[in-house]
mmCIF file of C-alpha atoms and ligand atoms in Angstrom:
data_model
loop_
_atom_site.group_PDB
_atom_site.id
_atom_site.type_symbol
_atom_site.label_atom_id
_atom_site.label_comp_id
_atom_site.label_asym_id
_atom_site.label_seq_id
_atom_site.Cartn_x
_atom_site.Cartn_y
_atom_site.Cartn_z
ATOM 1 C CA UNK A 1 -46.088 -13.632 -10.111
ATOM 2 C CA UNK A 2 -48.573 -11.008 -11.261
ATOM 3 C CA UNK A 3 -49.835 -13.378 -13.954
ATOM 4 C CA UNK A 4 -50.305 -16.160 -11.397
ATOM 5 C CA UNK A 5 -52.348 -13.810 -9.223
ATOM 6 C CA UNK A 6 -54.613 -12.993 -12.179
ATOM 7 C CA UNK A 7 -54.997 -16.704 -13.021
ATOM 8 C CA UNK A 8 -56.000 -17.514 -9.459
ATOM 9 C CA UNK A 9 -58.465 -14.629 -9.237
ATOM 10 C CA UNK A 10 -60.092 -16.083 -12.353
ATOM 11 C CA UNK A 11 -59.922 -19.746 -11.300
ATOM 12 C CA UNK A 12 -61.379 -19.001 -7.883
ATOM 13 C CA UNK A 13 -64.034 -16.658 -9.331
ATOM 14 C CA UNK A 14 -62.952 -13.852 -7.050
ATOM 15 C CA UNK A 15 -65.636 -11.125 -7.045
ATOM 16 C CA UNK A 16 -63.769 -8.540 -9.117
ATOM 17 C CA UNK A 17 -65.437 -5.339 -10.322
ATOM 18 C CA UNK A 18 -62.237 -3.717 -11.614
ATOM 19 C CA UNK A 19 -58.618 -4.835 -11.944
ATOM 20 C CA UNK A 20 -55.645 -2.528 -12.373
ATOM 21 C CA UNK A 21 -52.321 -3.922 -13.490
ATOM 22 C CA UNK A 22 -49.477 -1.822 -12.123
ATOM 23 C CA UNK A 23 -45.780 -2.199 -12.911
ATOM 24 C CA UNK A 24 -42.737 -0.048 -13.581
ATOM 25 C CA UNK A 25 -42.503 2.399 -16.495
ATOM 26 C CA UNK A 26 -40.778 -0.404 -18.478
ATOM 27 C CA UNK A 27 -44.056 -2.322 -18.824
ATOM 28 C CA UNK A 28 -46.486 0.558 -19.349
ATOM 29 C CA UNK A 29 -48.777 -0.057 -22.335
ATOM 30 C CA UNK A 30 -48.513 -3.870 -22.342
ATOM 31 C CA UNK A 31 -51.866 -5.581 -22.508
ATOM 32 C CA UNK A 32 -53.013 -8.643 -20.573
ATOM 33 C CA UNK A 33 -56.361 -10.364 -20.162
ATOM 34 C CA UNK A 34 -57.457 -10.130 -16.550
ATOM 35 C CA UNK A 35 -60.755 -11.256 -15.052
ATOM 36 C CA UNK A 36 -62.616 -11.053 -18.355
ATOM 37 C CA UNK A 37 -61.202 -7.753 -19.628
ATOM 38 C CA UNK A 38 -58.211 -6.693 -21.651
ATOM 39 C CA UNK A 39 -56.202 -4.475 -19.287
ATOM 40 C CA UNK A 40 -53.352 -2.120 -20.103
ATOM 41 C CA UNK A 41 -50.451 -1.979 -17.661
ATOM 42 C CA UNK A 42 -50.093 1.376 -15.915
ATOM 43 C CA UNK A 43 -47.174 2.823 -14.022
ATOM 44 C CA UNK A 44 -47.283 2.505 -10.235
ATOM 45 C CA UNK A 45 -47.795 5.960 -8.748
ATOM 46 C CA UNK A 46 -49.105 7.053 -5.341
ATOM 47 C CA UNK A 47 -52.458 7.922 -6.942
ATOM 48 C CA UNK A 48 -52.826 4.587 -8.763
ATOM 49 C CA UNK A 49 -54.493 2.967 -5.733
ATOM 50 C CA UNK A 50 -57.369 5.441 -5.460
ATOM 51 C CA UNK A 51 -60.743 3.697 -5.449
ATOM 52 C CA UNK A 52 -59.356 0.162 -4.988
ATOM 53 C CA UNK A 53 -60.286 -2.204 -2.134
ATOM 54 C CA UNK A 54 -57.132 -4.352 -2.371
ATOM 55 C CA UNK A 55 -53.645 -4.198 -3.797
ATOM 56 C CA UNK A 56 -51.567 -7.359 -3.998
ATOM 57 C CA UNK A 57 -47.959 -6.124 -4.013
ATOM 58 C CA UNK A 58 -45.388 -8.334 -5.682
ATOM 59 C CA UNK A 59 -42.521 -6.180 -6.861
ATOM 60 C CA UNK A 60 -39.925 -6.580 -4.121
ATOM 61 C CA UNK A 61 -39.392 -5.048 -0.698
ATOM 62 C CA UNK A 62 -38.206 -1.600 -1.765
ATOM 63 C CA UNK A 63 -41.269 -1.030 -3.978
ATOM 64 C CA UNK A 64 -43.537 -2.255 -1.182
ATOM 65 C CA UNK A 65 -41.935 0.206 1.199
ATOM 66 C CA UNK A 66 -42.256 2.994 -1.366
ATOM 67 C CA UNK A 67 -45.963 2.528 -2.135
ATOM 68 C CA UNK A 68 -47.727 0.660 0.694
ATOM 69 C CA UNK A 69 -48.441 3.789 2.683
ATOM 70 C CA UNK A 70 -49.886 5.537 -0.420
ATOM 71 C CA UNK A 71 -52.251 2.621 -0.974
ATOM 72 C CA UNK A 72 -53.282 2.599 2.674
ATOM 73 C CA UNK A 73 -53.964 6.357 2.589
ATOM 74 C CA UNK A 74 -56.439 5.722 -0.222
ATOM 75 C CA UNK A 75 -58.255 3.081 1.868
ATOM 76 C CA UNK A 76 -56.773 0.229 -0.166
ATOM 77 C CA UNK A 77 -55.736 -2.835 1.854
ATOM 78 C CA UNK A 78 -52.238 -4.033 0.903
ATOM 79 C CA UNK A 79 -51.423 -7.745 0.797
ATOM 80 C CA UNK A 80 -47.666 -7.775 0.440
ATOM 81 C CA UNK A 81 -45.628 -10.654 -0.970
ATOM 82 C CA UNK A 82 -42.250 -9.153 -0.071
ATOM 83 C CA UNK A 83 -40.402 -9.419 3.228
ATOM 84 C CA UNK A 84 -40.679 -5.643 3.836
ATOM 85 C CA UNK A 85 -43.218 -5.705 6.692
ATOM 86 C CA UNK A 86 -43.385 -9.356 7.740
ATOM 87 C CA UNK A 87 -41.759 -8.985 11.138
ATOM 88 C CA UNK A 88 -43.426 -5.675 12.074
ATOM 89 C CA UNK A 89 -45.526 -6.387 15.167
ATOM 90 C CA UNK A 90 -48.524 -4.410 13.842
ATOM 91 C CA UNK A 91 -48.596 -6.312 10.516
ATOM 92 C CA UNK A 92 -50.352 -9.700 10.488
ATOM 93 C CA UNK A 93 -48.336 -12.472 8.837
ATOM 94 C CA UNK A 94 -50.968 -14.854 7.622
ATOM 95 C CA UNK A 95 -51.468 -18.376 6.347
ATOM 96 C CA UNK A 96 -55.265 -18.611 6.247
ATOM 97 C CA UNK A 97 -55.347 -22.320 7.193
ATOM 98 C CA UNK A 98 -53.166 -21.635 10.255
ATOM 99 C CA UNK A 99 -53.731 -18.204 11.788
ATOM 100 C CA UNK A 100 -56.794 -16.670 10.076
ATOM 101 C CA UNK A 101 -57.828 -14.704 13.175
ATOM 102 C CA UNK A 102 -54.644 -12.627 13.037
ATOM 103 C CA UNK A 103 -56.149 -10.603 10.148
ATOM 104 C CA UNK A 104 -58.733 -9.155 12.528
ATOM 105 C CA UNK A 105 -56.170 -6.661 13.859
ATOM 106 C CA UNK A 106 -54.895 -5.505 10.480
ATOM 107 C CA UNK A 107 -54.286 -1.798 9.944
ATOM 108 C CA UNK A 108 -54.187 -1.807 6.177
ATOM 109 C CA UNK A 109 -51.100 -3.930 5.490
ATOM 110 C CA UNK A 110 -51.026 -7.735 5.680
ATOM 111 C CA UNK A 111 -47.909 -9.734 4.861
ATOM 112 C CA UNK A 112 -47.701 -12.974 2.968
ATOM 113 C CA UNK A 113 -45.024 -15.192 4.537
ATOM 114 C CA UNK A 114 -41.893 -16.422 2.779
ATOM 115 C CA UNK A 115 -42.664 -19.158 0.243
ATOM 116 C CA UNK A 116 -40.568 -21.906 1.904
ATOM 117 C CA UNK A 117 -41.949 -21.044 5.321
ATOM 118 C CA UNK A 118 -45.493 -21.478 3.999
ATOM 119 C CA UNK A 119 -44.760 -24.918 2.512
ATOM 120 C CA UNK A 120 -42.936 -26.039 5.690
ATOM 121 C CA UNK A 121 -45.736 -24.907 7.991
ATOM 122 C CA UNK A 122 -48.460 -26.428 5.820
ATOM 123 C CA UNK A 123 -46.719 -29.726 6.662
ATOM 124 C CA UNK A 124 -45.651 -29.049 10.249
ATOM 125 C CA UNK A 125 -48.610 -27.149 11.677
ATOM 126 C CA UNK A 126 -51.025 -30.131 11.729
ATOM 127 C CA UNK A 127 -48.289 -32.144 13.454
ATOM 128 C CA UNK A 128 -47.690 -29.278 15.891
ATOM 129 C CA UNK A 129 -51.390 -29.273 16.812
ATOM 130 C CA UNK A 130 -51.273 -33.035 17.434
ATOM 131 C CA UNK A 131 -47.865 -33.481 19.121
ATOM 132 C CA UNK A 132 -46.572 -29.991 20.115
ATOM 133 C CA UNK A 133 -43.607 -28.884 17.999
ATOM 134 C CA UNK A 134 -40.357 -28.159 19.910
ATOM 135 C CA UNK A 135 -37.815 -27.589 17.135
ATOM 136 C CA UNK A 136 -37.051 -28.591 13.582
ATOM 137 C CA UNK A 137 -34.340 -28.820 10.937
ATOM 138 C CA UNK A 138 -35.192 -27.861 7.362
ATOM 139 C CA UNK A 139 -33.199 -28.297 4.154
ATOM 140 C CA UNK A 140 -34.938 -26.673 1.216
ATOM 141 C CA UNK A 141 -34.733 -27.434 -2.507
ATOM 142 C CA UNK A 142 -36.002 -24.182 -4.039
ATOM 143 C CA UNK A 143 -37.129 -23.776 -7.639
ATOM 144 C CA UNK A 144 -35.669 -21.072 -9.881
ATOM 145 C CA UNK A 145 -39.045 -19.341 -10.337
ATOM 146 C CA UNK A 146 -38.701 -18.383 -6.671
ATOM 147 C CA UNK A 147 -36.256 -15.755 -7.939
ATOM 148 C CA UNK A 148 -38.818 -14.369 -10.395
ATOM 149 C CA UNK A 149 -39.350 -14.760 -14.115
ATOM 150 C CA UNK A 150 -35.678 -13.957 -14.799
ATOM 151 C CA UNK A 151 -34.623 -17.019 -12.766
ATOM 152 C CA UNK A 152 -36.564 -19.286 -15.114
ATOM 153 C CA UNK A 153 -35.059 -17.607 -18.182
ATOM 154 C CA UNK A 154 -31.550 -18.080 -16.766
ATOM 155 C CA UNK A 155 -32.029 -21.820 -16.118
ATOM 156 C CA UNK A 156 -33.538 -22.372 -19.573
ATOM 157 C CA UNK A 157 -30.804 -20.427 -21.347
ATOM 158 C CA UNK A 158 -27.953 -22.133 -19.465
ATOM 159 C CA UNK A 159 -29.468 -25.614 -19.928
ATOM 160 C CA UNK A 160 -29.886 -25.149 -23.672
ATOM 161 C CA UNK A 161 -26.340 -23.891 -24.012
ATOM 162 C CA UNK A 162 -24.802 -26.759 -22.025
ATOM 163 C CA UNK A 163 -26.834 -29.391 -23.909
ATOM 164 C CA UNK A 164 -25.857 -27.795 -27.212
ATOM 165 C CA UNK A 165 -22.173 -28.170 -26.284
ATOM 166 C CA UNK A 166 -21.611 -24.427 -25.855
ATOM 167 C CA UNK A 167 -19.772 -22.476 -23.175
ATOM 168 C CA UNK A 168 -21.618 -21.905 -19.865
ATOM 169 C CA UNK A 169 -23.625 -18.670 -20.046
ATOM 170 C CA UNK A 170 -22.324 -16.355 -17.290
ATOM 171 C CA UNK A 171 -24.832 -16.179 -14.424
ATOM 172 C CA UNK A 172 -26.768 -12.946 -13.915
ATOM 173 C CA UNK A 173 -29.620 -13.831 -11.547
ATOM 174 C CA UNK A 174 -27.925 -16.531 -9.450
ATOM 175 C CA UNK A 175 -24.391 -16.296 -8.005
ATOM 176 C CA UNK A 176 -23.233 -19.392 -9.981
ATOM 177 C CA UNK A 177 -24.457 -21.420 -12.960
ATOM 178 C CA UNK A 178 -27.724 -23.103 -11.964
ATOM 179 C CA UNK A 179 -28.082 -25.546 -14.884
ATOM 180 C CA UNK A 180 -26.933 -29.042 -13.768
ATOM 181 C CA UNK A 181 -25.925 -27.551 -10.411
ATOM 182 C CA UNK A 182 -27.148 -26.771 -6.874
ATOM 183 C CA UNK A 183 -26.428 -23.513 -5.070
ATOM 184 C CA UNK A 184 -26.490 -23.505 -1.243
ATOM 185 C CA UNK A 185 -27.049 -19.763 -1.127
ATOM 186 C CA UNK A 186 -30.376 -17.869 -1.252
ATOM 187 C CA UNK A 187 -30.526 -14.221 -0.179
ATOM 188 C CA UNK A 188 -27.679 -12.447 1.625
ATOM 189 C CA UNK A 189 -25.307 -14.034 4.127
ATOM 190 C CA UNK A 190 -25.377 -12.739 7.699
ATOM 191 C CA UNK A 191 -22.416 -12.615 10.085
ATOM 192 C CA UNK A 192 -23.420 -15.901 11.749
ATOM 193 C CA UNK A 193 -23.101 -17.770 8.442
ATOM 194 C CA UNK A 194 -26.830 -18.209 7.857
ATOM 195 C CA UNK A 195 -28.585 -16.460 4.994
ATOM 196 C CA UNK A 196 -31.509 -14.096 5.487
ATOM 197 C CA UNK A 197 -33.738 -16.647 3.709
ATOM 198 C CA UNK A 198 -32.767 -19.292 6.283
ATOM 199 C CA UNK A 199 -33.621 -17.011 9.185
ATOM 200 C CA UNK A 200 -37.055 -16.279 7.695
ATOM 201 C CA UNK A 201 -37.960 -19.938 8.297
ATOM 202 C CA UNK A 202 -37.350 -19.512 12.042
ATOM 203 C CA UNK A 203 -38.606 -15.979 12.627
ATOM 204 C CA UNK A 204 -41.733 -16.221 10.487
ATOM 205 C CA UNK A 205 -42.645 -19.683 11.859
ATOM 206 C CA UNK A 206 -42.506 -18.274 15.388
ATOM 207 C CA UNK A 207 -44.784 -15.373 14.471
ATOM 208 C CA UNK A 208 -47.327 -17.370 12.444
ATOM 209 C CA UNK A 209 -47.731 -20.161 15.010
ATOM 210 C CA UNK A 210 -47.399 -17.764 17.974
ATOM 211 C CA UNK A 211 -44.595 -19.988 19.235
ATOM 212 C CA UNK A 212 -41.811 -17.710 20.448
ATOM 213 C CA UNK A 213 -39.635 -20.543 21.829
ATOM 214 C CA UNK A 214 -39.502 -22.511 18.581
ATOM 215 C CA UNK A 215 -35.950 -23.430 17.510
ATOM 216 C CA UNK A 216 -35.245 -23.869 13.812
ATOM 217 C CA UNK A 217 -32.071 -24.568 11.884
ATOM 218 C CA UNK A 218 -32.394 -24.234 8.132
ATOM 219 C CA UNK A 219 -30.265 -24.573 4.989
ATOM 220 C CA UNK A 220 -31.732 -23.154 1.776
ATOM 221 C CA UNK A 221 -30.590 -24.502 -1.585
ATOM 222 C CA UNK A 222 -31.485 -23.344 -5.107
ATOM 223 C CA UNK A 223 -32.030 -26.280 -7.461
ATOM 224 C CA UNK A 224 -32.501 -26.462 -11.238
ATOM 225 C CA UNK A 225 -36.256 -27.051 -11.001
ATOM 226 C CA UNK A 226 -38.637 -24.635 -12.702
ATOM 227 C CA UNK A 227 -41.445 -24.547 -10.208
ATOM 228 C CA UNK A 228 -42.493 -25.828 -6.738
ATOM 229 C CA UNK A 229 -40.257 -25.846 -3.677
ATOM 230 C CA UNK A 230 -39.416 -29.094 -1.864
ATOM 231 C CA UNK A 231 -37.955 -29.623 1.586
ATOM 232 C CA UNK A 232 -36.707 -32.223 3.981
ATOM 233 C CA UNK A 233 -37.946 -31.612 7.539
ATOM 234 C CA UNK A 234 -36.865 -33.286 10.796
ATOM 235 C CA UNK A 235 -38.981 -32.190 13.712
ATOM 236 C CA UNK A 236 -38.946 -32.958 17.428
ATOM 237 C CA UNK A 237 -42.152 -32.798 19.494
ATOM 238 C CA UNK A 238 -43.141 -32.534 23.167
ATOM 239 C CA UNK A 239 -45.368 -35.615 23.091
ATOM 240 C CA UNK A 240 -44.683 -39.139 21.821
ATOM 241 C CA UNK A 241 -45.245 -39.494 18.089
ATOM 242 C CA UNK A 242 -46.321 -42.329 15.834
ATOM 243 C CA UNK A 243 -46.707 -42.526 12.065
ATOM 244 C CA UNK A 244 -50.430 -43.475 11.869
ATOM 245 C CA UNK A 245 -51.445 -40.505 14.033
ATOM 246 C CA UNK A 246 -49.118 -38.221 12.088
ATOM 247 C CA UNK A 247 -50.698 -39.427 8.826
ATOM 248 C CA UNK A 248 -54.174 -38.812 10.268
ATOM 249 C CA UNK A 249 -53.217 -35.277 11.355
ATOM 250 C CA UNK A 250 -51.956 -34.407 7.869
ATOM 251 C CA UNK A 251 -55.003 -35.948 6.188
ATOM 252 C CA UNK A 252 -57.396 -33.962 8.355
ATOM 253 C CA UNK A 253 -55.679 -30.637 7.569
ATOM 254 C CA UNK A 254 -57.200 -28.439 4.902
ATOM 255 C CA UNK A 255 -54.693 -27.417 2.213
ATOM 256 C CA UNK A 256 -52.222 -30.303 2.620
ATOM 257 C CA UNK A 257 -52.518 -33.808 1.231
ATOM 258 C CA UNK A 258 -50.786 -36.966 2.298
ATOM 259 C CA UNK A 259 -48.937 -38.551 -0.623
ATOM 260 C CA UNK A 260 -47.086 -41.262 1.189
ATOM 261 C CA UNK A 261 -46.977 -44.737 -0.320
ATOM 262 C CA UNK A 262 -43.245 -45.285 -0.914
ATOM 263 C CA UNK A 263 -43.720 -48.861 -2.117
ATOM 264 C CA UNK A 264 -45.956 -47.565 -4.874
ATOM 265 C CA UNK A 265 -43.326 -44.870 -5.612
ATOM 266 C CA UNK A 266 -45.733 -42.288 -4.293
ATOM 267 C CA UNK A 267 -44.101 -39.263 -2.665
ATOM 268 C CA UNK A 268 -44.515 -35.575 -3.528
ATOM 269 C CA UNK A 269 -42.306 -34.125 -6.272
ATOM 270 C CA UNK A 270 -42.137 -30.640 -7.814
ATOM 271 C CA UNK A 271 -43.417 -31.808 -11.215
ATOM 272 C CA UNK A 272 -46.582 -33.112 -9.537
ATOM 273 C CA UNK A 273 -47.197 -30.091 -7.341
ATOM 274 C CA UNK A 274 -46.595 -27.270 -9.829
ATOM 275 C CA UNK A 275 -49.914 -25.467 -10.382
ATOM 276 C CA UNK A 276 -51.561 -27.360 -7.558
ATOM 277 C CA UNK A 277 -53.305 -25.497 -4.740
ATOM 278 C CA UNK A 278 -52.510 -28.078 -2.053
ATOM 279 C CA UNK A 279 -49.087 -28.910 -0.645
ATOM 280 C CA UNK A 280 -47.999 -32.557 -0.427
ATOM 281 C CA UNK A 281 -46.380 -34.499 2.413
ATOM 282 C CA UNK A 282 -44.712 -37.881 2.085
ATOM 283 C CA UNK A 283 -41.740 -39.987 3.279
ATOM 284 C CA UNK A 284 -43.169 -39.581 6.769
ATOM 285 C CA UNK A 285 -41.281 -41.779 9.244
ATOM 286 C CA UNK A 286 -39.902 -41.802 12.770
ATOM 287 C CA UNK A 287 -36.787 -39.680 13.050
ATOM 288 C CA UNK A 288 -33.746 -41.667 14.122
ATOM 289 C CA UNK A 289 -32.148 -38.913 16.187
ATOM 290 C CA UNK A 290 -34.882 -37.049 18.075
ATOM 291 C CA UNK A 291 -36.708 -38.749 20.937
ATOM 292 C CA UNK A 292 -40.178 -37.730 19.732
ATOM 293 C CA UNK A 293 -39.144 -36.990 16.188
ATOM 294 C CA UNK A 294 -40.629 -37.258 12.725
ATOM 295 C CA UNK A 295 -38.803 -37.005 9.397
ATOM 296 C CA UNK A 296 -40.833 -35.902 6.397
ATOM 297 C CA UNK A 297 -40.699 -34.455 2.909
ATOM 298 C CA UNK A 298 -42.942 -31.579 1.810
ATOM 299 C CA UNK A 299 -43.565 -29.998 -1.578
ATOM 300 C CA UNK A 300 -45.678 -27.014 -2.618
ATOM 301 C CA UNK A 301 -45.994 -24.625 -5.532
ATOM 302 C CA UNK A 302 -44.207 -21.583 -4.166
ATOM 303 C CA UNK A 303 -45.819 -19.369 -6.802
ATOM 304 C CA UNK A 304 -49.298 -20.519 -5.726
ATOM 305 C CA UNK A 305 -49.564 -21.579 -2.070
ATOM 306 C CA UNK A 306 -46.195 -19.942 -1.342
ATOM 307 C CA UNK A 307 -47.321 -16.578 -2.701
ATOM 308 C CA UNK A 308 -50.166 -15.804 -5.143
ATOM 309 C CA UNK A 309 -52.734 -18.286 -3.821
ATOM 310 C CA UNK A 310 -52.010 -17.428 -0.198
ATOM 311 C CA UNK A 311 -52.460 -13.728 -1.069
ATOM 312 C CA UNK A 312 -55.783 -14.353 -2.825
ATOM 313 C CA UNK A 313 -56.926 -16.512 0.111
ATOM 314 C CA UNK A 314 -56.119 -13.618 2.455
ATOM 315 C CA UNK A 315 -58.255 -11.320 0.289
ATOM 316 C CA UNK A 316 -61.086 -13.883 0.363
ATOM 317 C CA UNK A 317 -60.754 -14.089 4.149
ATOM 318 C CA UNK A 318 -61.014 -10.307 4.480
ATOM 319 C CA UNK A 319 -64.189 -10.295 2.406
ATOM 320 C CA UNK A 320 -65.718 -13.203 4.364
ATOM 321 C CA UNK A 321 -64.951 -11.535 7.671
ATOM 322 C CA UNK A 322 -66.025 -8.095 6.543
ATOM 323 C CA UNK A 323 -62.557 -6.695 7.276
ATOM 324 C CA UNK A 324 -62.143 -4.583 4.188
ATOM 325 C CA UNK A 325 -61.109 -1.413 5.951
ATOM 326 C CA UNK A 326 -57.944 0.479 6.708
ATOM 327 C CA UNK A 327 -57.562 1.735 10.276
HETATM 328 N N1 NAP B 401 -41.420 -15.891 -7.191
HETATM 329 C C1 NAP B 401 -41.795 -16.468 -6.064
HETATM 330 O O1 NAP B 401 -41.928 -17.702 -5.973
HETATM 331 C C2 NAP B 401 -42.098 -15.625 -4.870
HETATM 332 C C3 NAP B 401 -42.665 -16.257 -3.775
HETATM 333 C C4 NAP B 401 -42.953 -15.498 -2.639
HETATM 334 C C5 NAP B 401 -42.668 -14.153 -2.624
HETATM 335 N N2 NAP B 401 -42.095 -13.576 -3.707
HETATM 336 C C6 NAP B 401 -41.821 -12.139 -3.638
HETATM 337 O O2 NAP B 401 -42.595 -11.466 -4.600
HETATM 338 C C7 NAP B 401 -41.894 -10.317 -5.091
HETATM 339 C C8 NAP B 401 -41.833 -10.354 -6.614
HETATM 340 O O3 NAP B 401 -41.358 -11.588 -7.048
HETATM 341 P P1 NAP B 401 -41.620 -12.122 -8.527
HETATM 342 O O4 NAP B 401 -41.200 -13.517 -8.512
HETATM 343 O O5 NAP B 401 -42.994 -11.789 -8.975
HETATM 344 O O6 NAP B 401 -40.566 -11.237 -9.348
HETATM 345 P P2 NAP B 401 -40.521 -10.866 -10.916
HETATM 346 O O7 NAP B 401 -40.989 -11.982 -11.748
HETATM 347 O O8 NAP B 401 -39.132 -10.353 -11.116
HETATM 348 O O9 NAP B 401 -41.555 -9.680 -11.082
HETATM 349 C C9 NAP B 401 -41.353 -8.444 -10.459
HETATM 350 C C10 NAP B 401 -42.459 -7.518 -10.881
HETATM 351 O O10 NAP B 401 -42.281 -6.294 -10.185
HETATM 352 C C11 NAP B 401 -42.515 -5.237 -11.099
HETATM 353 N N3 NAP B 401 -41.828 -3.987 -10.731
HETATM 354 C C12 NAP B 401 -40.491 -3.753 -10.774
HETATM 355 N N4 NAP B 401 -40.257 -2.462 -10.429
HETATM 356 C C13 NAP B 401 -41.463 -1.922 -10.173
HETATM 357 C C14 NAP B 401 -41.879 -0.622 -9.788
HETATM 358 N N5 NAP B 401 -41.002 0.378 -9.607
HETATM 359 N N6 NAP B 401 -43.196 -0.406 -9.617
HETATM 360 C C15 NAP B 401 -44.076 -1.401 -9.814
HETATM 361 N N7 NAP B 401 -43.748 -2.633 -10.210
HETATM 362 C C16 NAP B 401 -42.446 -2.884 -10.374
HETATM 363 C C17 NAP B 401 -41.973 -5.782 -12.402
HETATM 364 O O11 NAP B 401 -42.511 -5.023 -13.472
HETATM 365 P P3 NAP B 401 -41.559 -4.550 -14.684
HETATM 366 O O12 NAP B 401 -41.534 -5.732 -15.589
HETATM 367 O O13 NAP B 401 -42.291 -3.389 -15.215
HETATM 368 O O14 NAP B 401 -40.229 -4.226 -14.107
HETATM 369 C C18 NAP B 401 -42.484 -7.217 -12.365
HETATM 370 O O15 NAP B 401 -43.787 -7.299 -12.849
HETATM 371 C C19 NAP B 401 -40.532 -10.354 -4.390
HETATM 372 O O16 NAP B 401 -40.603 -9.558 -3.225
HETATM 373 C C20 NAP B 401 -40.379 -11.794 -4.003
HETATM 374 O O17 NAP B 401 -39.527 -11.977 -2.900
HETATM 375 C C21 NAP B 401 -41.810 -14.282 -4.848
#
C-alpha cells in the first residue's frame, strides 16, 4: 500500500516538501523514488515523526497503536489505514465525499474506513440522501491484494503451480487455497458466526453516515482477483424508489460513476476499476423482496479509494480547511 500512497501523492501533485518512508527493520536501506527524490527506507521509531505534518499509517493495527501517539506528540497528524482507532468516538472516520466536516474535530488521529465499507458507501450514500436508507444486505467479493502484497504473491504462486500440473502450494496468507477457489472467511470469526470484517460494514457505516439505527447484514468472501473489491448490495429505503431517480442520484455524486447498460454488457468489473479513482455502480434494479428496495452491484479499487486515495484525500481536506494541527 505504501507504494500506492506514493503514486497517488505524485499523480495528484500533493504539495510535498519532504517524504519519509518508514517500515520495519527488515526494509531499512531499500530505496524508492518518491515525489521526485530517491528515498531510503528508515526504521519506524518514536522519533521518526519529528518535523512531519502528516503520517499515513499502513502497517496494521498493532503498529498503529504502537506509534500513533508518538507521531501525535511530535505534532504530526496521523491518517490511519488500520482498524485500530476507527470506532473510538474521538477519532473521525472519514470518507471525504460523505462526511468531510467530521475532520474538524480531529485531535491528531483520523481513521480511514475499511476498504469494503468505503466502496459500499460510495454506492449507497447518494441513494441514502435521495431515499433514506433503512437497512441493507451486502455480499462482498474481495481481491487478494486486500490482504497485502503477500496475498497477491500467494494467488500468483498457487495459480502457476495448478496450471503447471503441480501439487497445490500450501496456503500461508489465506486459510485455504485461493487459486480457482472462493473463501467465505475474512478476518476472525466472532461468537455470533459473523467475522470481524463483516461487522465493520455495519458499525463503520453507522458512524460515517451518522445513522445509528442502520441495520446491515454482510457476508465477506475472498476471491481470486488481484485488485478491486466488488459487492452485491440489496438496500431498503424509507421512501418509494425508482430506477431513473436512483441513476440520477448516483450520477450526481462525486467519486462514483454509473456504469449501467446491461444490454451493452456494461457493468462494473474489477479489471476495469483497478487503478481508477472512482467507484462504479451498475446492475441497478428494483429489489424483488424489499418494499422500497434497490439491488445493485458496486466495484472500487480497494487499494485506491478503499485506502490510499481516501487517505490522501483526507490529507488534502486537512490542508484545504487549514486543520493541520494536533490538539
Ligand atoms: N491492502 C488493502 O487493500 C488495504 C485496504 C484498506 C486498509 N488496509 C490496511 O492497511 C494496513 C496495511 O496493509 P497492506 O495491504 O499495505 O499490507 P502489506 O502489503 O503487508 O504491507 C505492510 C507494510 O507494513 C510495514 N511494517 C510491518 N511491520 C512494521 C513495523 N514494525 N514498523 C513499520 N512498518 C512496518 C511493512 O514493512 P516491512 O516490509 O518492512 O515489514 C509493509 O511495508 C493493514 O492495517 C490493512 O488492514 C489494507
